[in-house]
Amino acid sequence: MRASLAWCARGVQLVTSRSLGPYQTAVVRIGLAGTWLLFLLREFPHRQLLYGPDGPWGWSMARRLISGNDAFTLLMWSDGRLWFEAVYALAVLASALLLVGWRTRTMSVLFMVGVLSLQNRNIFVGDGGDNVIHLLAIYLVLTRCGQVWSLDARRAARAGAAGREPWADRAGPVLWAGGAAALVAVTVLGVAGWGWLLFFWVLLAGQALWWWLGRRAPGGQAHLLSDVVAHLVHNGALLVIMVETCLIYATAGWYKIQGSRWQDGTAVYYPLQLESFSPWPGLSGMLAGQGLLVLVMTYGTVLTQVAFPFALLDRRAKNVLLALMMAEHLAIAVLLGLPFFSLAMIAADSVFLPTVFLLWAGGWCARARDGVVRRARAVFGRGADGVPGDEEPAGPGRKLPVRPS
């Protein structure tokens, strides 16, 4: 009994003392924002047809559907072309800024607004990955996804090194004040459902209270309590993302088991024969002609999806199945021409990546970035006389330039 109470106490202390999974949530943020940004840029020439006034799913039909399900979308506030372009531009900008981690708390909200506005305008386009982005965009708002690998983290580190308080930042309060003004206008005009208005007001009030307590009484009991609540919300949202990912794979796997084509091992063969899902017909035809390979891919897909939730009980098994599922999504992206579905699922899978691997990958990316920066400085840092700048490292047979004092 005493051991159980001690175990529970350690668990409570763990989830209330810090926000868990900082690298995992950062990878989910980067993957999710990057996937949606690439999709928006790729479909930019077709944006009017997919979500705008030129689409077959007209504004009046979308309005009739949304009046019955109370879905949130800015595009129902006006059917004007200029308004649509403004919302699309907001979605692109919010995705790019969330990707680099600039004011992640504000950008995560704007990112969610952009995702919901476009997807709810026309729910009949998408490849399944849009549903994953839809859900994760809502959950990401509740996480502290900018703790690492973000411009916010770099700004906080510089402020700490300079001895400045993080509450001295002005851009954040200005952004939230602008959001408050917009929210007041939306509330007065009554153009959004009360459920969504309540959600946005709770987000705004919670952030304002946390900022005010940190500025007026840093380290006080009220501020510490607000941090505990923030940790709980973050960890709860992180758990929901993990459970959601497991449910996706579990339901997909168990439904596949009930299909006769999956039972006889030929299910993978048929999508490889569809012209609309064959960006590389020669490659698809070659794989479809390998009966044993089709059998292994069919049974392997079902086995991986069904077993993954149970593999979480063992770290090694989880890592192996995680690698197999990511490889499967990469194969879907190449063979079936569904890159954004695959990227969205890989972003969701990233929440299970081990921290050691993420630290190694982050270090490798940092070294690659530094190498590119050094080469760029070596090339573009030369003066008019062709003498390298001070930034160029000394190599074999090269002397560092000496400048007169």
Coordinates of C-alpha atoms in Angstrom, one line a residue:
M1 CA 0.0 0.0 0.0
R2 CA 2.8 2.4 0.9
A3 CA 4.7 1.6 -2.2
S4 CA 1.6 2.3 -4.3
L5 CA 1.0 5.7 -2.6
A6 CA 4.7 6.5 -3.2
W7 CA 4.4 5.6 -6.9
C8 CA 1.2 7.7 -7.3
A9 CA 2.9 10.7 -5.6
R10 CA 5.9 10.4 -8.0
G11 CA 3.5 10.3 -10.9
V12 CA 1.6 13.4 -9.7
Q13 CA 4.8 15.3 -9.1
L14 CA 6.1 14.3 -12.6
V15 CA 3.0 15.6 -14.5
T16 CA 2.7 18.8 -12.4
S17 CA 6.3 19.9 -12.1
R18 CA 7.3 20.1 -15.8
S19 CA 5.9 19.9 -19.3
L20 CA 6.9 16.5 -20.7
G21 CA 8.1 15.6 -24.1
P22 CA 9.5 19.0 -25.2
Y23 CA 11.4 17.5 -28.2
Q24 CA 8.5 15.3 -29.2
T25 CA 6.0 18.2 -29.2
A26 CA 8.5 20.3 -31.1
V27 CA 8.8 17.7 -33.8
V28 CA 5.0 17.4 -34.0
R29 CA 4.8 21.2 -34.3
I30 CA 7.4 21.3 -37.1
G31 CA 6.0 18.3 -39.0
L32 CA 2.4 19.4 -38.7
A33 CA 3.1 23.1 -39.7
G34 CA 5.5 22.0 -42.5
T35 CA 3.0 19.5 -43.9
W36 CA 0.1 22.1 -44.0
L37 CA 2.4 24.8 -45.4
L38 CA 3.6 22.6 -48.2
F39 CA 0.0 21.6 -49.0
L40 CA -1.1 25.3 -49.1
L41 CA 1.8 26.2 -51.4
R42 CA 1.3 23.3 -53.7
E43 CA -2.4 24.0 -54.1
F44 CA -2.0 27.7 -54.3
P45 CA -2.9 27.8 -58.1
H46 CA -6.0 25.7 -57.3
R47 CA -7.0 27.4 -54.0
Q48 CA -10.1 29.0 -55.5
L49 CA -11.3 25.7 -56.9
L50 CA -10.8 23.8 -53.6
Y51 CA -11.9 26.2 -51.0
G52 CA -12.8 29.5 -52.7
P53 CA -15.7 31.0 -54.7
D54 CA -14.9 29.0 -57.9
G55 CA -15.3 25.6 -56.3
P56 CA -18.2 23.2 -57.1
W57 CA -19.1 23.1 -53.4
G58 CA -20.6 26.6 -53.4
W59 CA -20.8 29.0 -50.5
S60 CA -24.5 28.6 -50.0
M61 CA -24.2 24.8 -49.8
A62 CA -21.4 25.0 -47.3
R63 CA -23.3 27.5 -45.2
R64 CA -26.3 25.1 -45.2
L65 CA -24.1 22.2 -44.0
I66 CA -22.3 24.2 -41.4
S67 CA -25.5 25.6 -39.9
G68 CA -26.3 22.0 -38.9
N69 CA -22.9 21.0 -37.4
D70 CA -21.7 24.3 -36.0
A71 CA -18.2 23.9 -37.5
F72 CA -15.9 26.8 -37.2
T73 CA -14.7 28.6 -40.4
L74 CA -13.9 32.2 -41.2
L75 CA -14.9 31.7 -44.8
M76 CA -18.6 31.6 -43.8
W77 CA -18.4 35.2 -42.7
S78 CA -18.2 36.5 -46.2
D79 CA -18.3 35.0 -49.7
G80 CA -16.1 37.7 -51.2
R81 CA -12.9 36.8 -53.1
L82 CA -10.8 39.4 -51.2
W83 CA -11.9 37.8 -47.8
F84 CA -11.0 34.4 -49.1
E85 CA -7.5 35.5 -50.2
A86 CA -6.9 37.2 -46.8
V87 CA -7.9 33.9 -44.9
Y88 CA -5.7 31.8 -47.2
A89 CA -2.7 34.3 -46.7
L90 CA -3.3 34.1 -42.9
A91 CA -3.2 30.3 -43.0
V92 CA 0.1 30.3 -45.0
L93 CA 1.7 32.9 -42.7
A94 CA 0.6 31.2 -39.5
S95 CA 2.0 27.9 -40.8
A96 CA 5.4 29.4 -41.6
L97 CA 5.7 31.2 -38.3
L98 CA 4.6 28.1 -36.3
L99 CA 7.1 26.1 -38.2
V100 CA 10.0 28.3 -37.0
G101 CA 8.5 28.7 -33.6
W102 CA 7.9 32.4 -33.5
R103 CA 5.4 33.3 -30.8
T104 CA 4.2 29.7 -30.8
R105 CA 1.3 30.3 -28.4
T106 CA -0.3 32.9 -30.7
M107 CA 0.7 31.1 -33.9
S108 CA -0.7 27.8 -32.8
V109 CA -4.1 29.4 -32.3
L110 CA -3.9 31.2 -35.7
F111 CA -2.7 27.9 -37.3
M112 CA -5.7 26.1 -35.9
V113 CA -8.0 28.9 -37.2
G114 CA -6.5 28.6 -40.7
V115 CA -6.8 24.8 -40.7
L116 CA -10.4 24.8 -39.6
S117 CA -11.4 27.7 -41.8
L118 CA -10.2 26.0 -45.0
Q119 CA -11.0 22.4 -44.2
N120 CA -14.5 23.1 -42.9
R121 CA -15.2 25.3 -46.0
N122 CA -15.0 22.1 -48.1
I123 CA -14.9 18.8 -46.2
F124 CA -15.1 16.8 -49.4
V125 CA -11.5 17.2 -50.5
G126 CA -8.6 15.5 -48.8
D127 CA -6.9 12.1 -48.6
G128 CA -7.3 11.2 -44.9
G129 CA -4.3 13.3 -43.8
D130 CA -6.5 16.3 -43.5
N131 CA -8.4 14.6 -40.7
V132 CA -5.1 14.1 -38.8
I133 CA -4.1 17.7 -39.3
H134 CA -7.6 18.8 -38.3
L135 CA -7.3 17.0 -34.9
L136 CA -3.7 17.7 -34.2
A137 CA -4.1 21.4 -34.9
I138 CA -6.6 21.7 -32.1
Y139 CA -4.5 19.6 -29.6
L140 CA -1.4 21.6 -30.4
V141 CA -2.9 24.8 -29.1
L142 CA -2.9 23.3 -25.6
T143 CA 0.7 22.2 -25.7
R144 CA 4.0 24.1 -25.0
C145 CA 5.4 23.1 -28.3
G146 CA 8.0 25.9 -28.5
Q147 CA 10.2 24.9 -25.5
V148 CA 13.0 23.7 -27.8
W149 CA 13.9 24.1 -31.5
S150 CA 12.1 27.4 -31.9
L151 CA 12.8 31.1 -32.1
D152 CA 10.9 31.5 -28.8
A153 CA 13.4 29.2 -27.1
R154 CA 16.4 31.1 -28.6
R155 CA 14.9 34.4 -27.5
A156 CA 14.3 33.1 -23.9
A157 CA 17.9 31.8 -23.8
R158 CA 19.3 35.2 -24.9
A159 CA 17.1 37.0 -22.4
G160 CA 18.3 34.7 -19.6
A161 CA 22.0 35.2 -20.6
A162 CA 21.4 39.0 -20.6
G163 CA 19.7 38.9 -17.2
R164 CA 16.4 40.1 -18.6
E165 CA 13.0 38.9 -17.4
P166 CA 10.9 37.0 -20.0
W167 CA 8.0 39.2 -19.0
A168 CA 9.7 42.3 -20.5
D169 CA 8.8 41.1 -24.0
R170 CA 6.4 43.4 -25.7
A171 CA 5.5 41.7 -28.9
G172 CA 3.6 38.9 -27.2
P173 CA 1.2 41.1 -25.2
V174 CA 0.6 43.2 -28.4
L175 CA -0.3 40.1 -30.4
W176 CA -2.7 39.0 -27.7
A177 CA -4.2 42.5 -27.3
G178 CA -4.9 42.4 -31.0
G179 CA -6.4 39.0 -30.7
A180 CA -8.6 40.2 -27.8
A181 CA -9.8 43.2 -29.9
A182 CA -10.7 40.8 -32.8
L183 CA -12.4 38.4 -30.4
V184 CA -14.5 41.2 -28.9
A185 CA -15.6 42.2 -32.4
V186 CA -16.5 38.6 -33.3
T187 CA -18.5 38.3 -30.1
V188 CA -20.4 41.5 -30.7
L189 CA -21.2 40.6 -34.3
G190 CA -22.2 37.1 -33.3
V191 CA -20.6 35.5 -36.4
A192 CA -19.2 32.4 -34.6
G193 CA -20.8 29.7 -32.4
W194 CA -20.9 30.2 -28.7
G195 CA -18.9 27.0 -28.1
W196 CA -16.0 28.3 -30.2
L197 CA -16.2 31.8 -28.7
L198 CA -16.0 30.3 -25.2
F199 CA -13.0 28.2 -26.2
F200 CA -11.2 31.2 -27.6
W201 CA -12.0 33.4 -24.6
V202 CA -10.8 30.7 -22.2
L203 CA -7.5 30.6 -24.1
L204 CA -7.1 34.3 -24.1
A205 CA -8.0 34.7 -20.4
G206 CA -5.7 31.9 -19.3
Q207 CA -2.7 33.3 -21.2
A208 CA -3.4 36.8 -19.9
L209 CA -3.7 35.6 -16.3
W210 CA -0.5 33.6 -16.6
W211 CA 1.4 36.6 -18.1
W212 CA 0.1 39.0 -15.5
L213 CA 0.9 36.7 -12.5
G214 CA 4.5 36.2 -13.9
R215 CA 5.0 39.9 -14.3
R216 CA 3.5 41.0 -10.9
A217 CA 4.4 38.2 -8.6
P218 CA 7.0 35.9 -10.2
G219 CA 7.7 32.9 -8.0
G220 CA 4.6 33.5 -5.9
Q221 CA 2.0 30.9 -4.9
A222 CA -0.5 32.1 -7.6
H223 CA 2.2 32.0 -10.3
L224 CA 3.4 28.6 -9.3
L225 CA -0.2 27.4 -9.4
S226 CA -0.7 28.8 -12.9
D227 CA 2.5 26.9 -13.9
V228 CA 1.1 23.7 -12.5
V229 CA -2.1 24.1 -14.5
A230 CA -0.1 24.9 -17.6
H231 CA 1.9 21.7 -17.1
L232 CA -1.2 19.6 -16.6
V233 CA -2.9 21.0 -19.7
H234 CA 0.3 20.4 -21.8
N235 CA 0.8 16.9 -20.5
G236 CA -2.9 16.1 -21.0
A237 CA -2.9 17.3 -24.6
L238 CA 0.3 15.3 -25.2
L239 CA -1.4 12.2 -23.8
V240 CA -4.4 12.8 -26.1
I241 CA -2.2 13.1 -29.1
M242 CA -0.6 9.7 -28.2
V243 CA -4.0 8.0 -27.6
E244 CA -5.4 9.5 -30.9
T245 CA -2.5 8.1 -32.9
C246 CA -2.9 4.7 -31.3
L247 CA -6.7 4.7 -32.0
I248 CA -6.0 5.6 -35.7
Y249 CA -3.7 2.5 -36.1
A250 CA -5.8 0.2 -34.0
T251 CA -9.1 0.9 -35.8
A252 CA -7.4 0.8 -39.2
G253 CA -5.8 -2.5 -38.4
W254 CA -8.9 -4.2 -36.9
Y255 CA -11.1 -3.0 -39.8
K256 CA -8.5 -4.5 -42.2
I257 CA -8.7 -7.8 -40.5
Q258 CA -12.4 -8.1 -41.4
G259 CA -11.7 -7.6 -45.1
S260 CA -11.4 -10.6 -47.3
R261 CA -8.7 -9.1 -49.5
W262 CA -6.6 -8.4 -46.4
Q263 CA -7.2 -12.0 -45.1
D264 CA -6.0 -13.6 -48.4
G265 CA -3.0 -11.3 -48.6
T266 CA -3.9 -9.5 -51.9
A267 CA -5.1 -6.1 -50.7
V268 CA -2.0 -4.2 -51.5
Y269 CA -2.2 -5.5 -55.1
Y270 CA -5.3 -3.5 -56.1
P271 CA -4.3 0.1 -55.3
L272 CA -1.1 -0.5 -57.2
Q273 CA -3.3 -1.1 -60.3
L274 CA -5.3 2.1 -60.0
E275 CA -4.2 4.8 -62.5
S276 CA -5.2 7.7 -60.2
F277 CA -2.9 6.2 -57.5
S278 CA 0.1 5.3 -59.7
P279 CA 2.5 8.3 -60.1
W280 CA 5.1 5.7 -61.1
P281 CA 3.3 3.1 -63.2
G282 CA 6.4 1.1 -64.0
L283 CA 7.4 0.8 -60.4
S284 CA 3.8 0.0 -59.3
G285 CA 3.5 -2.7 -62.0
M286 CA 6.8 -4.2 -61.0
L287 CA 5.8 -4.5 -57.4
A288 CA 2.3 -5.8 -58.2
G289 CA 3.9 -8.6 -60.2
Q290 CA 5.8 -9.9 -57.1
G291 CA 3.2 -12.1 -55.4
L292 CA 5.4 -12.9 -52.4
L293 CA 6.2 -9.3 -51.8
V294 CA 2.5 -8.3 -52.1
L295 CA 1.7 -11.0 -49.5
V296 CA 4.4 -9.7 -47.1
M297 CA 3.4 -6.1 -47.5
T298 CA -0.3 -6.9 -46.9
Y299 CA 0.1 -9.0 -43.8
G300 CA 2.9 -6.8 -42.5
T301 CA 0.7 -3.7 -42.7
V302 CA -2.1 -5.3 -40.7
L303 CA 0.3 -6.8 -38.1
T304 CA 2.1 -3.5 -37.6
Q305 CA -1.0 -1.5 -37.1
V306 CA -2.7 -3.9 -34.8
A307 CA 0.4 -4.6 -32.7
F308 CA 1.6 -1.0 -32.3
P309 CA -0.6 0.0 -29.3
F310 CA 0.5 -3.1 -27.5
A311 CA 4.2 -2.5 -28.4
L312 CA 4.2 0.7 -26.3
L313 CA 4.7 -1.6 -23.3
D314 CA 8.1 -2.5 -24.6
R315 CA 10.5 0.3 -25.7
R316 CA 12.5 -1.8 -28.2
A317 CA 9.4 -3.3 -29.8
K318 CA 7.9 0.2 -30.0
N319 CA 10.9 1.7 -31.8
V320 CA 11.0 -1.2 -34.3
L321 CA 7.3 -0.9 -35.2
L322 CA 7.6 2.9 -35.3
A323 CA 10.4 2.7 -37.9
L324 CA 8.3 0.2 -39.9
M325 CA 5.3 2.4 -39.9
M326 CA 7.2 5.5 -41.0
A327 CA 8.8 3.4 -43.8
E328 CA 5.3 2.3 -44.7
H329 CA 4.1 5.9 -45.0
L330 CA 7.1 6.8 -47.1
A331 CA 6.2 4.0 -49.4
I332 CA 2.6 5.2 -49.6
A333 CA 3.9 8.7 -50.5
V334 CA 6.0 7.4 -53.3
L335 CA 3.9 4.5 -54.7
L336 CA 0.4 5.9 -54.3
G337 CA 1.2 9.6 -54.7
L338 CA -0.2 10.6 -51.2
P339 CA 2.7 12.7 -49.8
F340 CA 0.6 14.9 -47.5
F341 CA -1.2 12.0 -45.9
S342 CA 2.1 10.3 -45.3
L343 CA 3.7 13.5 -43.9
A344 CA 0.7 14.1 -41.6
M345 CA 0.9 10.5 -40.2
I346 CA 4.7 10.7 -39.8
A347 CA 4.2 14.0 -37.8
A348 CA 1.7 12.2 -35.5
D349 CA 4.0 9.2 -35.2
S350 CA 6.8 11.5 -34.1
V351 CA 5.3 11.9 -30.7
F352 CA 6.6 8.4 -29.9
L353 CA 10.2 9.0 -31.1
P354 CA 12.8 8.5 -28.3
T355 CA 14.5 11.6 -27.0
V356 CA 17.9 10.2 -27.5
F357 CA 17.2 9.8 -31.3
L358 CA 15.7 13.3 -31.4
L359 CA 18.8 14.8 -29.7
W360 CA 21.1 13.0 -32.1
A361 CA 19.0 14.2 -35.1
G362 CA 18.9 17.7 -33.8
G363 CA 22.7 17.8 -33.3
W364 CA 23.2 16.5 -36.8
C365 CA 20.9 19.1 -38.3
A366 CA 22.7 21.8 -36.3
R367 CA 26.1 20.7 -37.6
A368 CA 24.7 20.6 -41.1
R369 CA 23.3 24.1 -40.7
D370 CA 26.5 25.5 -39.3
G371 CA 28.4 23.9 -42.2
V372 CA 26.1 25.6 -44.7
V373 CA 26.5 29.0 -42.9
R374 CA 30.2 28.7 -42.9
R375 CA 30.4 27.9 -46.6
A376 CA 28.0 30.8 -47.3
R377 CA 30.1 33.2 -45.3
A378 CA 33.2 31.9 -47.0
V379 CA 31.7 32.6 -50.4
F380 CA 29.7 35.8 -49.8
G381 CA 32.0 37.2 -47.1
R382 CA 34.9 38.0 -49.6
G383 CA 35.7 41.7 -50.1
A384 CA 36.2 43.5 -53.3
D385 CA 39.9 42.4 -53.4
G386 CA 38.9 38.7 -53.1
V387 CA 40.4 38.4 -49.5
P388 CA 38.3 36.0 -47.4
G389 CA 36.5 37.5 -44.4
D390 CA 37.4 36.7 -40.8
E391 CA 34.6 34.1 -40.6
E392 CA 36.3 31.7 -43.0
P393 CA 38.0 28.9 -41.0
A394 CA 41.7 28.2 -41.7
G395 CA 42.2 25.0 -43.7
P396 CA 45.2 23.0 -44.8
G397 CA 47.7 25.3 -46.6
R398 CA 45.6 28.4 -45.8
K399 CA 46.5 31.2 -43.4
L400 CA 44.1 33.3 -41.5
P401 CA 44.1 36.9 -42.9
V402 CA 45.8 39.4 -40.7
R403 CA 44.2 42.8 -40.7
P404 CA 46.0 46.0 -39.6
S405 CA 45.0 47.2 -36.2

